[in-house]
């Protein structure tokens, strides 16, 4: 059974750095053609893809947020970590991690965590 | 461009067929995936690839693609299909942007 679970602070102050952890089970981050993405959703707004990391350690970041994001993985702990620097109230959102599935001419998010709401406020 | 464009809202009468569309340059090269999201819940994958449904997704959901447009079709919409629907696709840079979402109302 594949599961993903996000963890991290519920409240951060402006200018602080956010660190979120995605703990996965039911699959290994070291398996070939495996990956995890981070996706967020501000209250009442659309989904926004942030970053992904593949099992070969290939990484990709949202063009608009690239300077603030770092994604990494710890295969031994089955965890993927996302850091976002210089947090601002507009970064208030539910943050999801999702497993990446691979297909011909397509990637997709086949399993999602429940999400964690992060509020940015002083 | 890596942007994906969706109509903000669509409505359908109960039992009728509805098509939700997604436009973007990346769709000329890559297939879209589609996600259903109900209030307070995480998104659920409903269609991926050329026209693939994950296990547990009803066969009234189908996908298609032509040129720069991907479509999600619900044939015989049910009350429980009322939700927000998002498309997603990778682009040539490795980004995976989402569309702005379509709110489906079943009348």
PDB file of C-alpha atoms in Angstrom:
ATOM      1  CA  UNK A   1       0.000   0.000   0.000  1.00  0.00           C
ATOM      2  CA  UNK A   2       1.505   3.277  -1.140  1.00  0.00           C
ATOM      3  CA  UNK A   3       1.214   6.175   1.288  1.00  0.00           C
ATOM      4  CA  UNK A   4       2.787   9.612   1.579  1.00  0.00           C
ATOM      5  CA  UNK A   5       2.587  11.871   4.609  1.00  0.00           C
ATOM      6  CA  UNK A   6       3.662  15.484   4.915  1.00  0.00           C
ATOM      7  CA  UNK A   7       5.005  16.944   8.129  1.00  0.00           C
ATOM      8  CA  UNK A   8       6.324  20.309   9.180  1.00  0.00           C
ATOM      9  CA  UNK A   9       5.388  23.498  10.987  1.00  0.00           C
ATOM     10  CA  UNK A  10       1.831  24.792  10.808  1.00  0.00           C
ATOM     11  CA  UNK A  11       2.940  28.385  11.361  1.00  0.00           C
ATOM     12  CA  UNK A  12       6.016  30.226  10.126  1.00  0.00           C
ATOM     13  CA  UNK A  13       6.939  33.883  10.348  1.00  0.00           C
ATOM     14  CA  UNK A  14       7.650  36.084   7.341  1.00  0.00           C
ATOM     15  CA  UNK A  15      11.259  35.836   6.125  1.00  0.00           C
ATOM     16  CA  UNK A  16      11.743  32.470   7.834  1.00  0.00           C
ATOM     17  CA  UNK A  17      12.671  29.258   6.012  1.00  0.00           C
ATOM     18  CA  UNK A  18      10.084  26.498   5.735  1.00  0.00           C
ATOM     19  CA  UNK A  19      11.188  22.876   5.895  1.00  0.00           C
ATOM     20  CA  UNK A  20       8.680  20.180   4.972  1.00  0.00           C
ATOM     21  CA  UNK A  21       9.198  16.434   5.061  1.00  0.00           C
ATOM     22  CA  UNK A  22       7.368  13.836   3.004  1.00  0.00           C
ATOM     23  CA  UNK A  23       7.624  10.327   4.438  1.00  0.00           C
ATOM     24  CA  UNK A  24       6.698   7.602   1.984  1.00  0.00           C
ATOM     25  CA  UNK A  25       5.872   3.942   2.343  1.00  0.00           C
ATOM     26  CA  UNK A  26       4.918   1.153  -0.017  1.00  0.00           C
ATOM     27  CA  UNK A  27       7.644   2.065  -2.502  1.00  0.00           C
ATOM     28  CA  UNK A  28      11.337   2.865  -2.420  1.00  0.00           C
ATOM     29  CA  UNK A  29      12.900   6.163  -3.395  1.00  0.00           C
ATOM     30  CA  UNK A  30      15.825   4.195  -4.774  1.00  0.00           C
ATOM     31  CA  UNK A  31      13.771   2.227  -7.300  1.00  0.00           C
ATOM     32  CA  UNK A  32      14.349   3.091 -10.939  1.00  0.00           C
ATOM     33  CA  UNK A  33      11.804   5.472 -12.479  1.00  0.00           C
ATOM     34  CA  UNK A  34      10.540   6.684  -9.155  1.00  0.00           C
ATOM     35  CA  UNK A  35       9.959  10.263  -8.088  1.00  0.00           C
ATOM     36  CA  UNK A  36       8.194  12.587  -5.687  1.00  0.00           C
ATOM     37  CA  UNK A  37       6.836  16.071  -6.270  1.00  0.00           C
ATOM     38  CA  UNK A  38       5.785  18.883  -3.981  1.00  0.00           C
ATOM     39  CA  UNK A  39       2.613  20.756  -4.891  1.00  0.00           C
ATOM     40  CA  UNK A  40       0.825  23.520  -3.024  1.00  0.00           C
ATOM     41  CA  UNK A  41      -2.616  25.092  -2.982  1.00  0.00           C
ATOM     42  CA  UNK A  42      -3.409  28.465  -1.397  1.00  0.00           C
ATOM     43  CA  UNK A  43      -6.847  28.592   0.228  1.00  0.00           C
ATOM     44  CA  UNK A  44      -9.530  28.732  -2.470  1.00  0.00           C
ATOM     45  CA  UNK A  45      -6.990  28.751  -5.280  1.00  0.00           C
ATOM     46  CA  UNK A  46      -5.501  26.391  -7.835  1.00  0.00           C
ATOM     47  CA  UNK A  47      -2.843  23.746  -7.459  1.00  0.00           C
ATOM     48  CA  UNK A  48       0.725  24.872  -8.074  1.00  0.00           C
ATOM     49  CA  UNK A  49       3.569  22.474  -8.849  1.00  0.00           C
ATOM     50  CA  UNK A  50       6.730  23.356  -6.934  1.00  0.00           C
ATOM     51  CA  UNK A  51       9.463  20.783  -7.494  1.00  0.00           C
ATOM     52  CA  UNK A  52      10.291  17.151  -8.046  1.00  0.00           C
ATOM     53  CA  UNK A  53      13.117  14.737  -7.406  1.00  0.00           C
ATOM     54  CA  UNK A  54      13.686  11.427  -9.155  1.00  0.00           C
ATOM     55  CA  UNK A  55      15.393   8.293  -7.897  1.00  0.00           C
ATOM     56  CA  UNK A  56      18.519   9.170  -9.907  1.00  0.00           C
ATOM     57  CA  UNK A  57      18.607  12.464  -7.951  1.00  0.00           C
ATOM     58  CA  UNK A  58      17.503  14.517 -10.970  1.00  0.00           C
ATOM     59  CA  UNK A  59      15.706  17.611  -9.717  1.00  0.00           C
ATOM     60  CA  UNK A  60      13.452  20.227 -11.263  1.00  0.00           C
ATOM     61  CA  UNK A  61      11.951  23.412  -9.825  1.00  0.00           C
ATOM     62  CA  UNK A  62       9.136  25.775 -10.668  1.00  0.00           C
ATOM     63  CA  UNK A  63      10.637  28.557 -12.730  1.00  0.00           C
ATOM     64  CA  UNK A  64       8.951  31.252 -10.639  1.00  0.00           C
ATOM     65  CA  UNK A  65      10.132  29.843  -7.284  1.00  0.00           C
ATOM     66  CA  UNK A  66      13.426  28.244  -8.250  1.00  0.00           C
ATOM     67  CA  UNK A  67      15.581  30.696  -6.303  1.00  0.00           C
ATOM     68  CA  UNK A  68      13.770  29.868  -3.052  1.00  0.00           C
ATOM     69  CA  UNK A  69      13.382  26.089  -3.275  1.00  0.00           C
ATOM     70  CA  UNK A  70      15.595  23.135  -2.495  1.00  0.00           C
ATOM     71  CA  UNK A  71      14.458  19.527  -2.741  1.00  0.00           C
ATOM     72  CA  UNK A  72      16.401  16.541  -1.451  1.00  0.00           C
ATOM     73  CA  UNK A  73      15.844  12.949  -0.466  1.00  0.00           C
ATOM     74  CA  UNK A  74      17.043  10.533   2.172  1.00  0.00           C
ATOM     75  CA  UNK A  75      16.486   7.096   0.717  1.00  0.00           C
ATOM     76  CA  UNK A  76      17.351   5.300   3.954  1.00  0.00           C
ATOM     77  CA  UNK A  77      14.602   7.206   5.776  1.00  0.00           C
ATOM     78  CA  UNK A  78      12.151   7.114   2.838  1.00  0.00           C
ATOM     79  CA  UNK A  79      11.869  10.873   3.047  1.00  0.00           C
ATOM     80  CA  UNK A  80      11.805  13.782   0.622  1.00  0.00           C
ATOM     81  CA  UNK A  81      12.498  17.216   2.051  1.00  0.00           C
ATOM     82  CA  UNK A  82      11.525  20.585   0.606  1.00  0.00           C
ATOM     83  CA  UNK A  83      12.912  23.856   1.897  1.00  0.00           C
ATOM     84  CA  UNK A  84      11.509  27.234   0.909  1.00  0.00           C
ATOM     85  CA  UNK A  85      13.339  30.355   1.967  1.00  0.00           C
ATOM     86  CA  UNK A  86      12.098  33.866   2.700  1.00  0.00           C
ATOM     87  CA  UNK A  87       8.516  32.889   3.419  1.00  0.00           C
ATOM     88  CA  UNK A  88       5.791  35.458   2.826  1.00  0.00           C
ATOM     89  CA  UNK A  89       2.082  35.518   3.718  1.00  0.00           C
ATOM     90  CA  UNK A  90       1.278  34.745   0.059  1.00  0.00           C
ATOM     91  CA  UNK A  91       2.977  31.376   0.609  1.00  0.00           C
ATOM     92  CA  UNK A  92       0.168  30.380   2.980  1.00  0.00           C
ATOM     93  CA  UNK A  93      -1.142  27.160   1.464  1.00  0.00           C
ATOM     94  CA  UNK A  94      -1.753  23.468   1.852  1.00  0.00           C
ATOM     95  CA  UNK A  95       1.419  21.700   0.785  1.00  0.00           C
ATOM     96  CA  UNK A  96       1.125  18.249  -0.760  1.00  0.00           C
ATOM     97  CA  UNK A  97       3.666  15.658  -1.727  1.00  0.00           C
ATOM     98  CA  UNK A  98       2.784  13.202  -4.467  1.00  0.00           C
ATOM     99  CA  UNK A  99       4.383  10.197  -6.098  1.00  0.00           C
ATOM    100  CA  UNK A 100       5.263  10.548  -9.747  1.00  0.00           C
ATOM    101  CA  UNK A 101       4.195   7.881 -12.186  1.00  0.00           C
ATOM    102  CA  UNK A 102       5.938   7.532 -15.531  1.00  0.00           C
ATOM    103  CA  UNK A 103       4.403   6.726 -18.889  1.00  0.00           C
ATOM    104  CA  UNK A 104       4.933   7.229 -22.580  1.00  0.00           C
ATOM    105  CA  UNK A 105       5.098  10.985 -23.154  1.00  0.00           C
ATOM    106  CA  UNK A 106       3.615  11.660 -19.752  1.00  0.00           C
ATOM    107  CA  UNK A 107       4.279  11.918 -16.047  1.00  0.00           C
ATOM    108  CA  UNK A 108       1.476  11.947 -13.520  1.00  0.00           C
ATOM    109  CA  UNK A 109       0.835  12.067  -9.789  1.00  0.00           C
ATOM    110  CA  UNK A 110      -0.720   8.756  -8.831  1.00  0.00           C
ATOM    111  CA  UNK A 111      -0.600   8.922  -5.045  1.00  0.00           C
ATOM    112  CA  UNK A 112      -0.949  12.017  -2.875  1.00  0.00           C
ATOM    113  CA  UNK A 113      -0.429  12.809   0.758  1.00  0.00           C
ATOM    114  CA  UNK A 114      -3.234  14.330   2.800  1.00  0.00           C
ATOM    115  CA  UNK A 115      -1.550  17.728   2.699  1.00  0.00           C
ATOM    116  CA  UNK A 116      -0.360  20.027   5.456  1.00  0.00           C
ATOM    117  CA  UNK A 117      -1.593  23.597   5.907  1.00  0.00           C
ATOM    118  CA  UNK A 118       1.189  26.105   6.433  1.00  0.00           C
ATOM    119  CA  UNK A 119       0.275  29.621   7.519  1.00  0.00           C
ATOM    120  CA  UNK A 120       2.735  32.471   7.195  1.00  0.00           C
ATOM    121  CA  UNK A 121       2.051  35.184   9.736  1.00  0.00           C
ATOM    122  CA  UNK A 122       3.881  37.262  12.275  1.00  0.00           C
TER     123      UNK A 122
ATOM    124  CA  UNK B   1       5.093  28.452 -22.822  1.00  0.00           C
ATOM    125  CA  UNK B   2       4.383  26.017 -19.979  1.00  0.00           C
ATOM    126  CA  UNK B   3       0.987  27.490 -19.098  1.00  0.00           C
ATOM    127  CA  UNK B   4      -2.176  25.405 -19.173  1.00  0.00           C
ATOM    128  CA  UNK B   5      -5.539  27.126 -19.582  1.00  0.00           C
ATOM    129  CA  UNK B   6      -8.892  25.788 -18.356  1.00  0.00           C
ATOM    130  CA  UNK B   7     -12.382  27.238 -18.292  1.00  0.00           C
ATOM    131  CA  UNK B   8     -13.110  28.346 -14.721  1.00  0.00           C
ATOM    132  CA  UNK B   9     -16.533  26.720 -14.520  1.00  0.00           C
ATOM    133  CA  UNK B  10     -18.679  24.219 -16.388  1.00  0.00           C
ATOM    134  CA  UNK B  11     -22.096  22.795 -15.608  1.00  0.00           C
ATOM    135  CA  UNK B  12     -23.857  19.627 -16.735  1.00  0.00           C
ATOM    136  CA  UNK B  13     -27.274  18.151 -16.190  1.00  0.00           C
ATOM    137  CA  UNK B  14     -27.387  14.924 -14.225  1.00  0.00           C
ATOM    138  CA  UNK B  15     -26.799  11.971 -16.552  1.00  0.00           C
ATOM    139  CA  UNK B  16     -25.559  14.080 -19.441  1.00  0.00           C
ATOM    140  CA  UNK B  17     -22.095  14.280 -20.978  1.00  0.00           C
ATOM    141  CA  UNK B  18     -19.618  17.040 -20.239  1.00  0.00           C
ATOM    142  CA  UNK B  19     -16.202  17.864 -21.677  1.00  0.00           C
ATOM    143  CA  UNK B  20     -13.592  19.809 -19.715  1.00  0.00           C
ATOM    144  CA  UNK B  21     -10.734  21.192 -21.774  1.00  0.00           C
ATOM    145  CA  UNK B  22      -7.140  22.204 -21.147  1.00  0.00           C
ATOM    146  CA  UNK B  23      -5.021  24.175 -23.611  1.00  0.00           C
ATOM    147  CA  UNK B  24      -1.295  24.643 -23.753  1.00  0.00           C
ATOM    148  CA  UNK B  25       1.690  24.388 -26.041  1.00  0.00           C
ATOM    149  CA  UNK B  26       3.200  21.520 -24.036  1.00  0.00           C
ATOM    150  CA  UNK B  27       0.181  19.385 -24.922  1.00  0.00           C
ATOM    151  CA  UNK B  28       1.465  19.137 -28.472  1.00  0.00           C
ATOM    152  CA  UNK B  29       4.315  16.987 -27.126  1.00  0.00           C
ATOM    153  CA  UNK B  30       3.070  15.487 -23.854  1.00  0.00           C
ATOM    154  CA  UNK B  31      -0.154  13.995 -22.624  1.00  0.00           C
ATOM    155  CA  UNK B  32      -2.109  15.647 -19.851  1.00  0.00           C
ATOM    156  CA  UNK B  33      -3.131  14.047 -16.606  1.00  0.00           C
ATOM    157  CA  UNK B  34      -6.376  14.972 -14.874  1.00  0.00           C
ATOM    158  CA  UNK B  35      -7.201  15.318 -11.192  1.00  0.00           C
ATOM    159  CA  UNK B  36     -10.491  15.519  -9.341  1.00  0.00           C
ATOM    160  CA  UNK B  37     -10.567  17.461  -6.090  1.00  0.00           C
ATOM    161  CA  UNK B  38     -13.512  17.655  -3.739  1.00  0.00           C
ATOM    162  CA  UNK B  39     -13.693  20.223  -0.922  1.00  0.00           C
ATOM    163  CA  UNK B  40     -11.288  19.531   1.890  1.00  0.00           C
ATOM    164  CA  UNK B  41      -9.702  16.558   0.135  1.00  0.00           C
ATOM    165  CA  UNK B  42      -6.457  15.883  -1.674  1.00  0.00           C
ATOM    166  CA  UNK B  43      -6.632  15.619  -5.464  1.00  0.00           C
ATOM    167  CA  UNK B  44      -7.252  12.226  -7.041  1.00  0.00           C
ATOM    168  CA  UNK B  45      -5.811  11.111 -10.362  1.00  0.00           C
ATOM    169  CA  UNK B  46      -8.628  10.222 -12.782  1.00  0.00           C
ATOM    170  CA  UNK B  47      -6.956  10.101 -16.216  1.00  0.00           C
ATOM    171  CA  UNK B  48      -3.348   9.871 -17.391  1.00  0.00           C
ATOM    172  CA  UNK B  49      -1.509   9.226 -20.605  1.00  0.00           C
ATOM    173  CA  UNK B  50      -3.366   8.731 -23.851  1.00  0.00           C
ATOM    174  CA  UNK B  51      -6.530   7.593 -22.042  1.00  0.00           C
ATOM    175  CA  UNK B  52      -5.739   5.558 -18.921  1.00  0.00           C
ATOM    176  CA  UNK B  53      -7.809   5.296 -15.785  1.00  0.00           C
ATOM    177  CA  UNK B  54      -6.317   4.266 -12.438  1.00  0.00           C
ATOM    178  CA  UNK B  55      -7.930   1.396 -10.660  1.00  0.00           C
ATOM    179  CA  UNK B  56     -11.202   2.435  -9.055  1.00  0.00           C
ATOM    180  CA  UNK B  57     -11.996   5.292 -11.422  1.00  0.00           C
ATOM    181  CA  UNK B  58     -15.342   4.758 -13.172  1.00  0.00           C
ATOM    182  CA  UNK B  59     -15.278   4.186 -16.906  1.00  0.00           C
ATOM    183  CA  UNK B  60     -17.505   7.215 -17.459  1.00  0.00           C
ATOM    184  CA  UNK B  61     -14.261   9.214 -17.231  1.00  0.00           C
ATOM    185  CA  UNK B  62     -12.202   9.351 -20.421  1.00  0.00           C
ATOM    186  CA  UNK B  63      -9.458  11.468 -21.903  1.00  0.00           C
ATOM    187  CA  UNK B  64      -8.443  12.626 -25.345  1.00  0.00           C
ATOM    188  CA  UNK B  65      -6.028  15.006 -26.980  1.00  0.00           C
ATOM    189  CA  UNK B  66      -5.765  16.959 -30.210  1.00  0.00           C
ATOM    190  CA  UNK B  67      -3.144  19.523 -31.075  1.00  0.00           C
ATOM    191  CA  UNK B  68      -2.681  21.819 -28.095  1.00  0.00           C
ATOM    192  CA  UNK B  69      -5.891  20.750 -26.357  1.00  0.00           C
ATOM    193  CA  UNK B  70      -6.508  17.929 -23.922  1.00  0.00           C
ATOM    194  CA  UNK B  71     -10.021  16.983 -22.875  1.00  0.00           C
ATOM    195  CA  UNK B  72     -11.589  15.137 -19.989  1.00  0.00           C
ATOM    196  CA  UNK B  73     -15.020  13.746 -20.796  1.00  0.00           C
ATOM    197  CA  UNK B  74     -17.538  12.496 -18.265  1.00  0.00           C
ATOM    198  CA  UNK B  75     -20.235  10.434 -19.975  1.00  0.00           C
ATOM    199  CA  UNK B  76     -23.344  10.267 -17.833  1.00  0.00           C
ATOM    200  CA  UNK B  77     -22.303  12.687 -15.092  1.00  0.00           C
ATOM    201  CA  UNK B  78     -23.295  11.754 -11.557  1.00  0.00           C
ATOM    202  CA  UNK B  79     -23.902  13.976  -8.567  1.00  0.00           C
ATOM    203  CA  UNK B  80     -20.680  12.729  -6.980  1.00  0.00           C
ATOM    204  CA  UNK B  81     -18.697  14.035  -9.952  1.00  0.00           C
ATOM    205  CA  UNK B  82     -19.280  17.600  -8.800  1.00  0.00           C
ATOM    206  CA  UNK B  83     -15.763  18.799  -7.986  1.00  0.00           C
ATOM    207  CA  UNK B  84     -12.833  20.865  -9.183  1.00  0.00           C
ATOM    208  CA  UNK B  85     -10.841  19.336 -12.035  1.00  0.00           C
ATOM    209  CA  UNK B  86      -7.235  20.161 -12.803  1.00  0.00           C
ATOM    210  CA  UNK B  87      -5.075  19.252 -15.761  1.00  0.00           C
ATOM    211  CA  UNK B  88      -1.315  18.860 -15.573  1.00  0.00           C
ATOM    212  CA  UNK B  89       1.425  18.172 -18.041  1.00  0.00           C
ATOM    213  CA  UNK B  90       5.166  18.257 -18.129  1.00  0.00           C
ATOM    214  CA  UNK B  91       6.906  20.666 -20.434  1.00  0.00           C
ATOM    215  CA  UNK B  92      10.206  20.531 -22.283  1.00  0.00           C
ATOM    216  CA  UNK B  93      12.015  22.107 -19.328  1.00  0.00           C
ATOM    217  CA  UNK B  94      10.909  19.397 -16.920  1.00  0.00           C
ATOM    218  CA  UNK B  95       8.366  21.602 -15.179  1.00  0.00           C
ATOM    219  CA  UNK B  96       4.910  20.219 -14.404  1.00  0.00           C
ATOM    220  CA  UNK B  97       2.479  23.139 -14.303  1.00  0.00           C
ATOM    221  CA  UNK B  98      -1.199  22.745 -13.465  1.00  0.00           C
ATOM    222  CA  UNK B  99      -4.088  24.400 -15.205  1.00  0.00           C
ATOM    223  CA  UNK B 100      -6.147  26.910 -13.263  1.00  0.00           C
ATOM    224  CA  UNK B 101      -8.859  24.359 -12.575  1.00  0.00           C
ATOM    225  CA  UNK B 102     -12.463  23.922 -13.682  1.00  0.00           C
ATOM    226  CA  UNK B 103     -15.329  23.870 -11.207  1.00  0.00           C
ATOM    227  CA  UNK B 104     -17.874  21.308 -12.376  1.00  0.00           C
ATOM    228  CA  UNK B 105     -21.454  21.720 -11.232  1.00  0.00           C
ATOM    229  CA  UNK B 106     -23.910  18.860 -11.759  1.00  0.00           C
ATOM    230  CA  UNK B 107     -27.425  20.237 -12.049  1.00  0.00           C
TER     231      UNK B 107
END
